[in-house]
Amino acid sequence: VDGSRIVGAGGDPGDSTSLLIWDVASGDVLVTLVGHEAMVNRARFSPDGAQIVSCSSDNTFRLWDAASGAEVRKFAGHTGMVGDVCFSPDGAKLLSNGGDDDATVRLWDATSGEELLRVAGYSGNFVFLNTHAFSPDGTRFVCRRGALTLSVWDAASGDELLTLTGHTLPHTVRCVCYTPDGGTIISGGYDFTARVWDAATGVCRQVIEHTCTVLGLACLPVGVGDDGAFFTASWDQTVRKWTVGPDGKCYLAAVLGTTRGGSARFHDTLRD
């Protein structure tokens, strides 16, 4: 919550099954989380910073106490690797995304461990993709439904509310997020584009072009910097900042830098 800690996978060299929590200021390891039996794919702090959720190729995701490192609960039910998991904005629910052998997106009660809802996900190649997100009020979530489509679901009833179609072949949607005001959904893909969608109607308002795959998205929180600004990270080795003009269109505000020999990635979801 205050940016003082970071969580990431890896303990000893070659260990991809444990998680470490570091102090940002000192670089010291504060806690080690041990329990997963295969590679950890994603980890996130809860909105209040008290817990961590992680998912793994061992077909589970787990809830941890962020202070002690104790495992609070193991969530089993997916029949394949769990590629991503996130908290609802109030921290009461968890949304998990199963891989090829499972192809479901599931909503869980974070306290009881009960599975509340299950919807069809994407059954194609799945490689640690950040392809689901809650709306800021927690009443909806968006996830990849097909290679090139996203669906918006009602988090209470499981009704499919919208289908977002526009990304193009030969590859798939790579990432998605809501803007903090909940009015816009942004998606990025292997088609070298980020697409800006009206969250109420599903209409694509704008296509933003990179010269390679868009790997990551991040929005500035409300009250921080330019209102409505967001960032795209791409395999074209750039991170770009976009601002929203009075006409509602997105304009390139800055190219913040380049990465050498690898991909640009956002790790905002791993920060406390």
mmCIF file of C-alpha atoms in Angstrom:
data_model
loop_
_atom_site.group_PDB
_atom_site.id
_atom_site.type_symbol
_atom_site.label_atom_id
_atom_site.label_comp_id
_atom_site.label_asym_id
_atom_site.label_seq_id
_atom_site.Cartn_x
_atom_site.Cartn_y
_atom_site.Cartn_z
ATOM 1 C CA VAL A 1 0.000 0.000 0.000
ATOM 2 C CA ASP A 2 2.821 2.398 0.888
ATOM 3 C CA GLY A 3 5.378 1.055 -1.608
ATOM 4 C CA SER A 4 7.707 -0.155 1.138
ATOM 5 C CA ARG A 5 7.790 -3.842 0.141
ATOM 6 C CA ILE A 6 8.083 -5.940 -3.004
ATOM 7 C CA VAL A 7 7.183 -9.608 -3.439
ATOM 8 C CA GLY A 8 8.673 -11.826 -6.107
ATOM 9 C CA ALA A 9 9.411 -15.448 -6.914
ATOM 10 C CA GLY A 10 12.701 -17.179 -6.262
ATOM 11 C CA GLY A 11 14.757 -18.065 -3.241
ATOM 12 C CA ASP A 12 17.969 -19.983 -3.870
ATOM 13 C CA PRO A 13 19.401 -19.916 -7.421
ATOM 14 C CA GLY A 14 17.153 -21.944 -9.665
ATOM 15 C CA ASP A 15 14.311 -21.963 -7.128
ATOM 16 C CA SER A 16 11.061 -20.827 -8.735
ATOM 17 C CA THR A 17 8.677 -22.324 -6.169
ATOM 18 C CA SER A 18 9.195 -19.963 -3.208
ATOM 19 C CA LEU A 19 8.468 -16.261 -2.788
ATOM 20 C CA LEU A 20 10.487 -13.522 -1.128
ATOM 21 C CA ILE A 21 9.357 -10.221 0.358
ATOM 22 C CA TRP A 22 11.968 -7.486 0.227
ATOM 23 C CA ASP A 23 12.252 -4.157 1.978
ATOM 24 C CA VAL A 24 12.448 -1.550 -0.780
ATOM 25 C CA ALA A 25 14.677 0.862 1.155
ATOM 26 C CA SER A 26 17.276 -1.596 2.437
ATOM 27 C CA GLY A 27 16.960 -4.449 -0.043
ATOM 28 C CA ASP A 28 16.772 -6.904 2.858
ATOM 29 C CA VAL A 29 14.674 -10.057 2.581
ATOM 30 C CA LEU A 30 11.930 -9.775 5.197
ATOM 31 C CA VAL A 31 10.005 -13.016 4.726
ATOM 32 C CA THR A 32 10.239 -16.191 2.639
ATOM 33 C CA LEU A 33 7.025 -17.935 1.571
ATOM 34 C CA VAL A 34 7.407 -21.694 1.010
ATOM 35 C CA GLY A 35 4.696 -24.124 -0.056
ATOM 36 C CA HIS A 36 4.195 -24.215 -3.819
ATOM 37 C CA GLU A 37 5.341 -27.395 -5.549
ATOM 38 C CA ALA A 38 5.977 -25.950 -9.001
ATOM 39 C CA MET A 39 6.893 -22.622 -10.544
ATOM 40 C CA VAL A 40 5.191 -19.531 -9.120
ATOM 41 C CA ASN A 41 3.552 -17.565 -11.920
ATOM 42 C CA ARG A 42 2.193 -14.469 -10.181
ATOM 43 C CA ALA A 43 2.014 -12.834 -6.743
ATOM 44 C CA ARG A 44 0.105 -9.801 -5.512
ATOM 45 C CA PHE A 45 -0.443 -7.937 -2.267
ATOM 46 C CA SER A 46 -3.971 -7.523 -0.926
ATOM 47 C CA PRO A 47 -5.399 -3.991 -1.054
ATOM 48 C CA ASP A 48 -4.581 -3.471 2.646
ATOM 49 C CA GLY A 49 -1.109 -5.021 2.357
ATOM 50 C CA ALA A 50 -1.812 -7.631 5.033
ATOM 51 C CA GLN A 51 -1.889 -10.667 2.754
ATOM 52 C CA ILE A 52 -0.310 -11.979 -0.433
ATOM 53 C CA VAL A 53 -1.886 -14.247 -3.011
ATOM 54 C CA SER A 54 0.278 -16.329 -5.339
ATOM 55 C CA CYS A 55 -0.493 -18.809 -8.108
ATOM 56 C CA SER A 56 1.534 -21.625 -9.531
ATOM 57 C CA SER A 57 1.945 -24.338 -12.129
ATOM 58 C CA ASP A 58 1.128 -26.801 -9.325
ATOM 59 C CA ASN A 59 -2.568 -26.100 -10.160
ATOM 60 C CA THR A 60 -3.124 -24.123 -6.948
ATOM 61 C CA PHE A 61 -3.064 -20.625 -5.635
ATOM 62 C CA ARG A 62 -2.324 -19.731 -2.046
ATOM 63 C CA LEU A 63 -3.038 -16.991 0.446
ATOM 64 C CA TRP A 64 -0.238 -15.906 2.779
ATOM 65 C CA ASP A 65 0.166 -13.673 5.819
ATOM 66 C CA ALA A 66 2.462 -10.904 4.566
ATOM 67 C CA ALA A 67 4.020 -10.275 7.994
ATOM 68 C CA SER A 68 4.811 -13.808 9.124
ATOM 69 C CA GLY A 69 4.922 -15.660 5.806
ATOM 70 C CA ALA A 70 2.501 -18.283 7.111
ATOM 71 C CA GLU A 71 0.231 -19.983 4.582
ATOM 72 C CA VAL A 72 -3.352 -18.980 5.351
ATOM 73 C CA ARG A 73 -5.137 -21.129 2.780
ATOM 74 C CA LYS A 74 -4.498 -23.267 -0.287
ATOM 75 C CA PHE A 75 -7.081 -22.998 -3.071
ATOM 76 C CA ALA A 76 -7.352 -26.181 -5.128
ATOM 77 C CA GLY A 77 -9.848 -26.773 -7.889
ATOM 78 C CA HIS A 78 -8.218 -25.769 -11.148
ATOM 79 C CA THR A 79 -7.263 -28.767 -13.255
ATOM 80 C CA GLY A 80 -4.296 -27.052 -14.879
ATOM 81 C CA MET A 81 -1.720 -24.432 -14.049
ATOM 82 C CA VAL A 82 -3.021 -21.194 -12.535
ATOM 83 C CA GLY A 83 -1.584 -18.382 -14.600
ATOM 84 C CA ASP A 84 -2.874 -15.361 -12.716
ATOM 85 C CA VAL A 85 -4.835 -14.397 -9.608
ATOM 86 C CA CYS A 86 -5.916 -11.073 -8.147
ATOM 87 C CA PHE A 87 -7.860 -9.585 -5.250
ATOM 88 C CA SER A 88 -11.123 -7.721 -5.648
ATOM 89 C CA PRO A 89 -10.802 -4.024 -4.748
ATOM 90 C CA ASP A 90 -12.178 -4.655 -1.251
ATOM 91 C CA GLY A 91 -9.963 -7.715 -0.729
ATOM 92 C CA ALA A 92 -12.949 -9.978 -0.043
ATOM 93 C CA LYS A 93 -12.776 -12.049 -3.240
ATOM 94 C CA LEU A 94 -10.142 -13.594 -5.472
ATOM 95 C CA LEU A 95 -10.229 -14.072 -9.247
ATOM 96 C CA SER A 96 -8.114 -16.877 -10.712
ATOM 97 C CA ASN A 97 -7.355 -17.844 -14.274
ATOM 98 C CA GLY A 98 -6.643 -21.451 -15.254
ATOM 99 C CA GLY A 99 -4.372 -22.505 -18.088
ATOM 100 C CA ASP A 100 -4.776 -24.760 -21.116
ATOM 101 C CA ASP A 101 -5.921 -27.863 -19.259
ATOM 102 C CA ASP A 102 -8.525 -25.931 -17.285
ATOM 103 C CA ALA A 103 -9.654 -22.914 -19.353
ATOM 104 C CA THR A 104 -11.804 -21.387 -16.609
ATOM 105 C CA VAL A 105 -11.869 -18.122 -14.723
ATOM 106 C CA ARG A 106 -13.105 -18.595 -11.145
ATOM 107 C CA LEU A 107 -14.268 -16.258 -8.399
ATOM 108 C CA TRP A 108 -13.592 -17.259 -4.783
ATOM 109 C CA ASP A 109 -14.410 -16.044 -1.276
ATOM 110 C CA ALA A 110 -11.029 -15.028 0.172
ATOM 111 C CA THR A 111 -12.043 -15.835 3.751
ATOM 112 C CA SER A 112 -13.869 -19.150 3.423
ATOM 113 C CA GLY A 113 -12.146 -20.456 0.301
ATOM 114 C CA GLU A 114 -15.515 -21.185 -1.311
ATOM 115 C CA GLU A 115 -15.731 -21.068 -5.105
ATOM 116 C CA LEU A 116 -18.477 -18.559 -5.892
ATOM 117 C CA LEU A 117 -18.521 -18.440 -9.668
ATOM 118 C CA ARG A 118 -16.979 -20.077 -12.705
ATOM 119 C CA VAL A 119 -16.964 -18.811 -16.279
ATOM 120 C CA ALA A 120 -15.388 -20.069 -19.479
ATOM 121 C CA GLY A 121 -11.917 -18.719 -20.111
ATOM 122 C CA TYR A 122 -9.557 -19.231 -23.010
ATOM 123 C CA SER A 123 -8.435 -22.744 -23.941
ATOM 124 C CA GLY A 124 -5.532 -21.749 -26.159
ATOM 125 C CA ASN A 125 -1.870 -21.301 -25.294
ATOM 126 C CA PHE A 126 -1.617 -19.699 -21.872
ATOM 127 C CA VAL A 127 1.677 -18.265 -20.631
ATOM 128 C CA PHE A 128 1.373 -16.224 -17.440
ATOM 129 C CA LEU A 129 -0.925 -13.668 -18.999
ATOM 130 C CA ASN A 130 -2.439 -10.755 -17.103
ATOM 131 C CA THR A 131 -5.737 -11.176 -18.917
ATOM 132 C CA HIS A 132 -8.318 -10.525 -16.232
ATOM 133 C CA ALA A 133 -9.158 -7.570 -13.990
ATOM 134 C CA PHE A 134 -11.863 -6.326 -11.629
ATOM 135 C CA SER A 135 -13.693 -3.069 -12.189
ATOM 136 C CA PRO A 136 -12.790 -0.534 -9.463
ATOM 137 C CA ASP A 137 -16.125 -1.071 -7.685
ATOM 138 C CA GLY A 138 -15.759 -4.859 -7.816
ATOM 139 C CA THR A 139 -19.127 -5.453 -9.480
ATOM 140 C CA ARG A 140 -17.678 -6.603 -12.798
ATOM 141 C CA PHE A 141 -14.599 -8.311 -14.119
ATOM 142 C CA VAL A 142 -13.104 -8.584 -17.576
ATOM 143 C CA CYS A 143 -11.194 -11.590 -18.885
ATOM 144 C CA ARG A 144 -9.980 -13.061 -22.127
ATOM 145 C CA ARG A 145 -12.668 -15.331 -23.576
ATOM 146 C CA GLY A 146 -11.152 -16.194 -26.942
ATOM 147 C CA ALA A 147 -7.816 -15.610 -28.595
ATOM 148 C CA LEU A 148 -8.921 -12.192 -29.802
ATOM 149 C CA THR A 149 -11.886 -11.365 -27.559
ATOM 150 C CA LEU A 150 -12.519 -10.206 -24.023
ATOM 151 C CA SER A 151 -15.725 -10.612 -22.053
ATOM 152 C CA VAL A 152 -17.102 -8.484 -19.235
ATOM 153 C CA TRP A 153 -18.976 -10.430 -16.563
ATOM 154 C CA ASP A 154 -21.287 -9.542 -13.691
ATOM 155 C CA ALA A 155 -19.385 -10.614 -10.564
ATOM 156 C CA ALA A 156 -22.578 -11.488 -8.664
ATOM 157 C CA SER A 157 -24.664 -13.360 -11.237
ATOM 158 C CA GLY A 158 -22.014 -14.587 -13.677
ATOM 159 C CA ASP A 159 -23.925 -13.061 -16.589
ATOM 160 C CA GLU A 160 -21.856 -12.073 -19.604
ATOM 161 C CA LEU A 161 -22.504 -8.352 -20.111
ATOM 162 C CA LEU A 162 -20.220 -7.323 -22.975
ATOM 163 C CA THR A 163 -17.920 -8.807 -25.590
ATOM 164 C CA LEU A 164 -14.921 -6.757 -26.711
ATOM 165 C CA THR A 165 -13.770 -7.728 -30.189
ATOM 166 C CA GLY A 166 -11.134 -6.021 -32.290
ATOM 167 C CA HIS A 167 -7.665 -7.443 -31.721
ATOM 168 C CA THR A 168 -6.393 -9.225 -34.795
ATOM 169 C CA LEU A 169 -4.498 -12.347 -35.795
ATOM 170 C CA PRO A 170 -2.051 -13.978 -35.842
ATOM 171 C CA HIS A 171 -1.808 -13.880 -32.050
ATOM 172 C CA THR A 172 -3.800 -13.091 -28.940
ATOM 173 C CA VAL A 173 -4.779 -10.570 -26.289
ATOM 174 C CA ARG A 174 -1.898 -10.257 -23.808
ATOM 175 C CA CYS A 175 -3.096 -7.942 -21.005
ATOM 176 C CA VAL A 176 -6.085 -5.921 -19.806
ATOM 177 C CA CYS A 177 -6.948 -3.394 -17.107
ATOM 178 C CA TYR A 178 -9.663 -0.987 -15.988
ATOM 179 C CA THR A 179 -8.937 2.693 -15.531
ATOM 180 C CA PRO A 180 -9.364 3.899 -11.916
ATOM 181 C CA ASP A 181 -12.673 5.640 -12.695
ATOM 182 C CA GLY A 182 -14.099 2.414 -14.137
ATOM 183 C CA GLY A 183 -15.186 4.092 -17.354
ATOM 184 C CA THR A 184 -12.569 2.585 -19.644
ATOM 185 C CA ILE A 185 -11.016 -0.806 -20.303
ATOM 186 C CA ILE A 186 -7.595 -0.965 -21.946
ATOM 187 C CA SER A 187 -6.241 -4.121 -23.569
ATOM 188 C CA GLY A 188 -2.920 -4.947 -25.172
ATOM 189 C CA GLY A 189 -2.082 -7.666 -27.653
ATOM 190 C CA TYR A 190 0.373 -9.511 -29.802
ATOM 191 C CA ASP A 191 -1.086 -7.571 -32.736
ATOM 192 C CA PHE A 192 1.153 -4.636 -31.673
ATOM 193 C CA THR A 193 -1.787 -2.574 -30.412
ATOM 194 C CA ALA A 194 -3.419 -1.341 -27.242
ATOM 195 C CA ARG A 195 -7.142 -0.762 -27.528
ATOM 196 C CA VAL A 196 -9.246 1.656 -25.516
ATOM 197 C CA TRP A 197 -12.813 0.460 -24.841
ATOM 198 C CA ASP A 198 -15.873 2.118 -23.387
ATOM 199 C CA ALA A 199 -16.538 0.001 -20.278
ATOM 200 C CA ALA A 200 -20.286 0.607 -20.412
ATOM 201 C CA THR A 201 -20.935 -0.153 -24.081
ATOM 202 C CA GLY A 202 -17.954 -2.242 -25.214
ATOM 203 C CA VAL A 203 -17.275 0.132 -28.113
ATOM 204 C CA CYS A 204 -13.607 0.487 -29.080
ATOM 205 C CA ARG A 205 -12.860 4.204 -28.866
ATOM 206 C CA GLN A 206 -9.267 4.160 -30.046
ATOM 207 C CA VAL A 207 -6.447 1.919 -31.271
ATOM 208 C CA ILE A 208 -2.930 2.760 -30.074
ATOM 209 C CA GLU A 209 -0.057 1.318 -32.084
ATOM 210 C CA HIS A 210 3.320 -0.014 -31.007
ATOM 211 C CA THR A 211 5.815 -1.719 -33.302
ATOM 212 C CA CYS A 212 5.764 -4.978 -31.358
ATOM 213 C CA THR A 213 3.682 -6.890 -28.775
ATOM 214 C CA VAL A 214 2.094 -4.855 -25.981
ATOM 215 C CA LEU A 215 3.103 -6.760 -22.846
ATOM 216 C CA GLY A 216 1.871 -4.629 -19.971
ATOM 217 C CA LEU A 217 -0.484 -1.851 -18.932
ATOM 218 C CA ALA A 218 -0.643 0.395 -15.871
ATOM 219 C CA CYS A 219 -2.814 3.351 -14.897
ATOM 220 C CA LEU A 220 -1.900 6.183 -12.576
ATOM 221 C CA PRO A 221 -4.040 6.138 -9.406
ATOM 222 C CA VAL A 222 -6.661 8.851 -8.979
ATOM 223 C CA GLY A 223 -5.080 12.064 -7.765
ATOM 224 C CA VAL A 224 -1.562 11.122 -8.877
ATOM 225 C CA GLY A 225 -0.152 13.105 -11.788
ATOM 226 C CA ASP A 226 -2.161 13.540 -14.960
ATOM 227 C CA ASP A 227 -5.774 12.519 -14.502
ATOM 228 C CA GLY A 228 -6.513 9.451 -16.609
ATOM 229 C CA ALA A 229 -2.908 8.883 -17.701
ATOM 230 C CA PHE A 230 -1.771 5.331 -18.395
ATOM 231 C CA PHE A 231 1.298 3.469 -19.630
ATOM 232 C CA THR A 232 1.923 0.770 -22.212
ATOM 233 C CA ALA A 233 4.987 -1.478 -22.236
ATOM 234 C CA SER A 234 6.043 -3.325 -25.356
ATOM 235 C CA TRP A 235 8.537 -5.724 -26.845
ATOM 236 C CA ASP A 236 9.510 -2.822 -29.084
ATOM 237 C CA GLN A 237 11.600 -1.864 -26.024
ATOM 238 C CA THR A 238 9.608 1.215 -25.105
ATOM 239 C CA VAL A 239 7.374 2.259 -22.236
ATOM 240 C CA ARG A 240 4.983 4.979 -23.325
ATOM 241 C CA LYS A 241 2.866 7.357 -21.328
ATOM 242 C CA TRP A 242 -0.540 8.384 -22.691
ATOM 243 C CA THR A 243 -2.787 11.190 -21.510
ATOM 244 C CA VAL A 244 -6.457 11.784 -22.239
ATOM 245 C CA GLY A 245 -7.295 15.055 -23.979
ATOM 246 C CA PRO A 246 -10.434 17.189 -23.662
ATOM 247 C CA ASP A 247 -11.817 15.379 -26.708
ATOM 248 C CA GLY A 248 -11.555 12.050 -24.906
ATOM 249 C CA LYS A 249 -8.768 10.772 -27.168
ATOM 250 C CA CYS A 250 -5.449 9.408 -25.911
ATOM 251 C CA TYR A 251 -2.284 11.251 -26.856
ATOM 252 C CA LEU A 252 1.348 10.170 -26.528
ATOM 253 C CA ALA A 253 2.852 12.238 -23.721
ATOM 254 C CA ALA A 254 6.262 10.629 -23.321
ATOM 255 C CA VAL A 255 8.479 7.721 -24.222
ATOM 256 C CA LEU A 256 9.965 7.060 -20.813
ATOM 257 C CA GLY A 257 12.891 4.950 -21.931
ATOM 258 C CA THR A 258 13.923 1.752 -23.590
ATOM 259 C CA THR A 259 14.867 -1.697 -22.414
ATOM 260 C CA ARG A 260 17.800 -3.561 -23.888
ATOM 261 C CA GLY A 261 17.654 -7.118 -25.058
ATOM 262 C CA GLY A 262 14.389 -8.007 -23.395
ATOM 263 C CA SER A 263 10.835 -7.117 -22.610
ATOM 264 C CA ALA A 264 9.463 -4.171 -20.683
ATOM 265 C CA ARG A 265 7.195 -5.296 -17.891
ATOM 266 C CA PHE A 266 5.085 -3.640 -15.240
ATOM 267 C CA HIS A 267 5.419 -4.888 -11.663
ATOM 268 C CA ASP A 268 3.025 -2.457 -10.005
ATOM 269 C CA THR A 269 0.796 -5.348 -8.908
ATOM 270 C CA LEU A 270 3.642 -6.824 -6.896
ATOM 271 C CA ARG A 271 4.216 -3.733 -4.805
ATOM 272 C CA ASP A 272 2.795 -3.022 -1.386
#
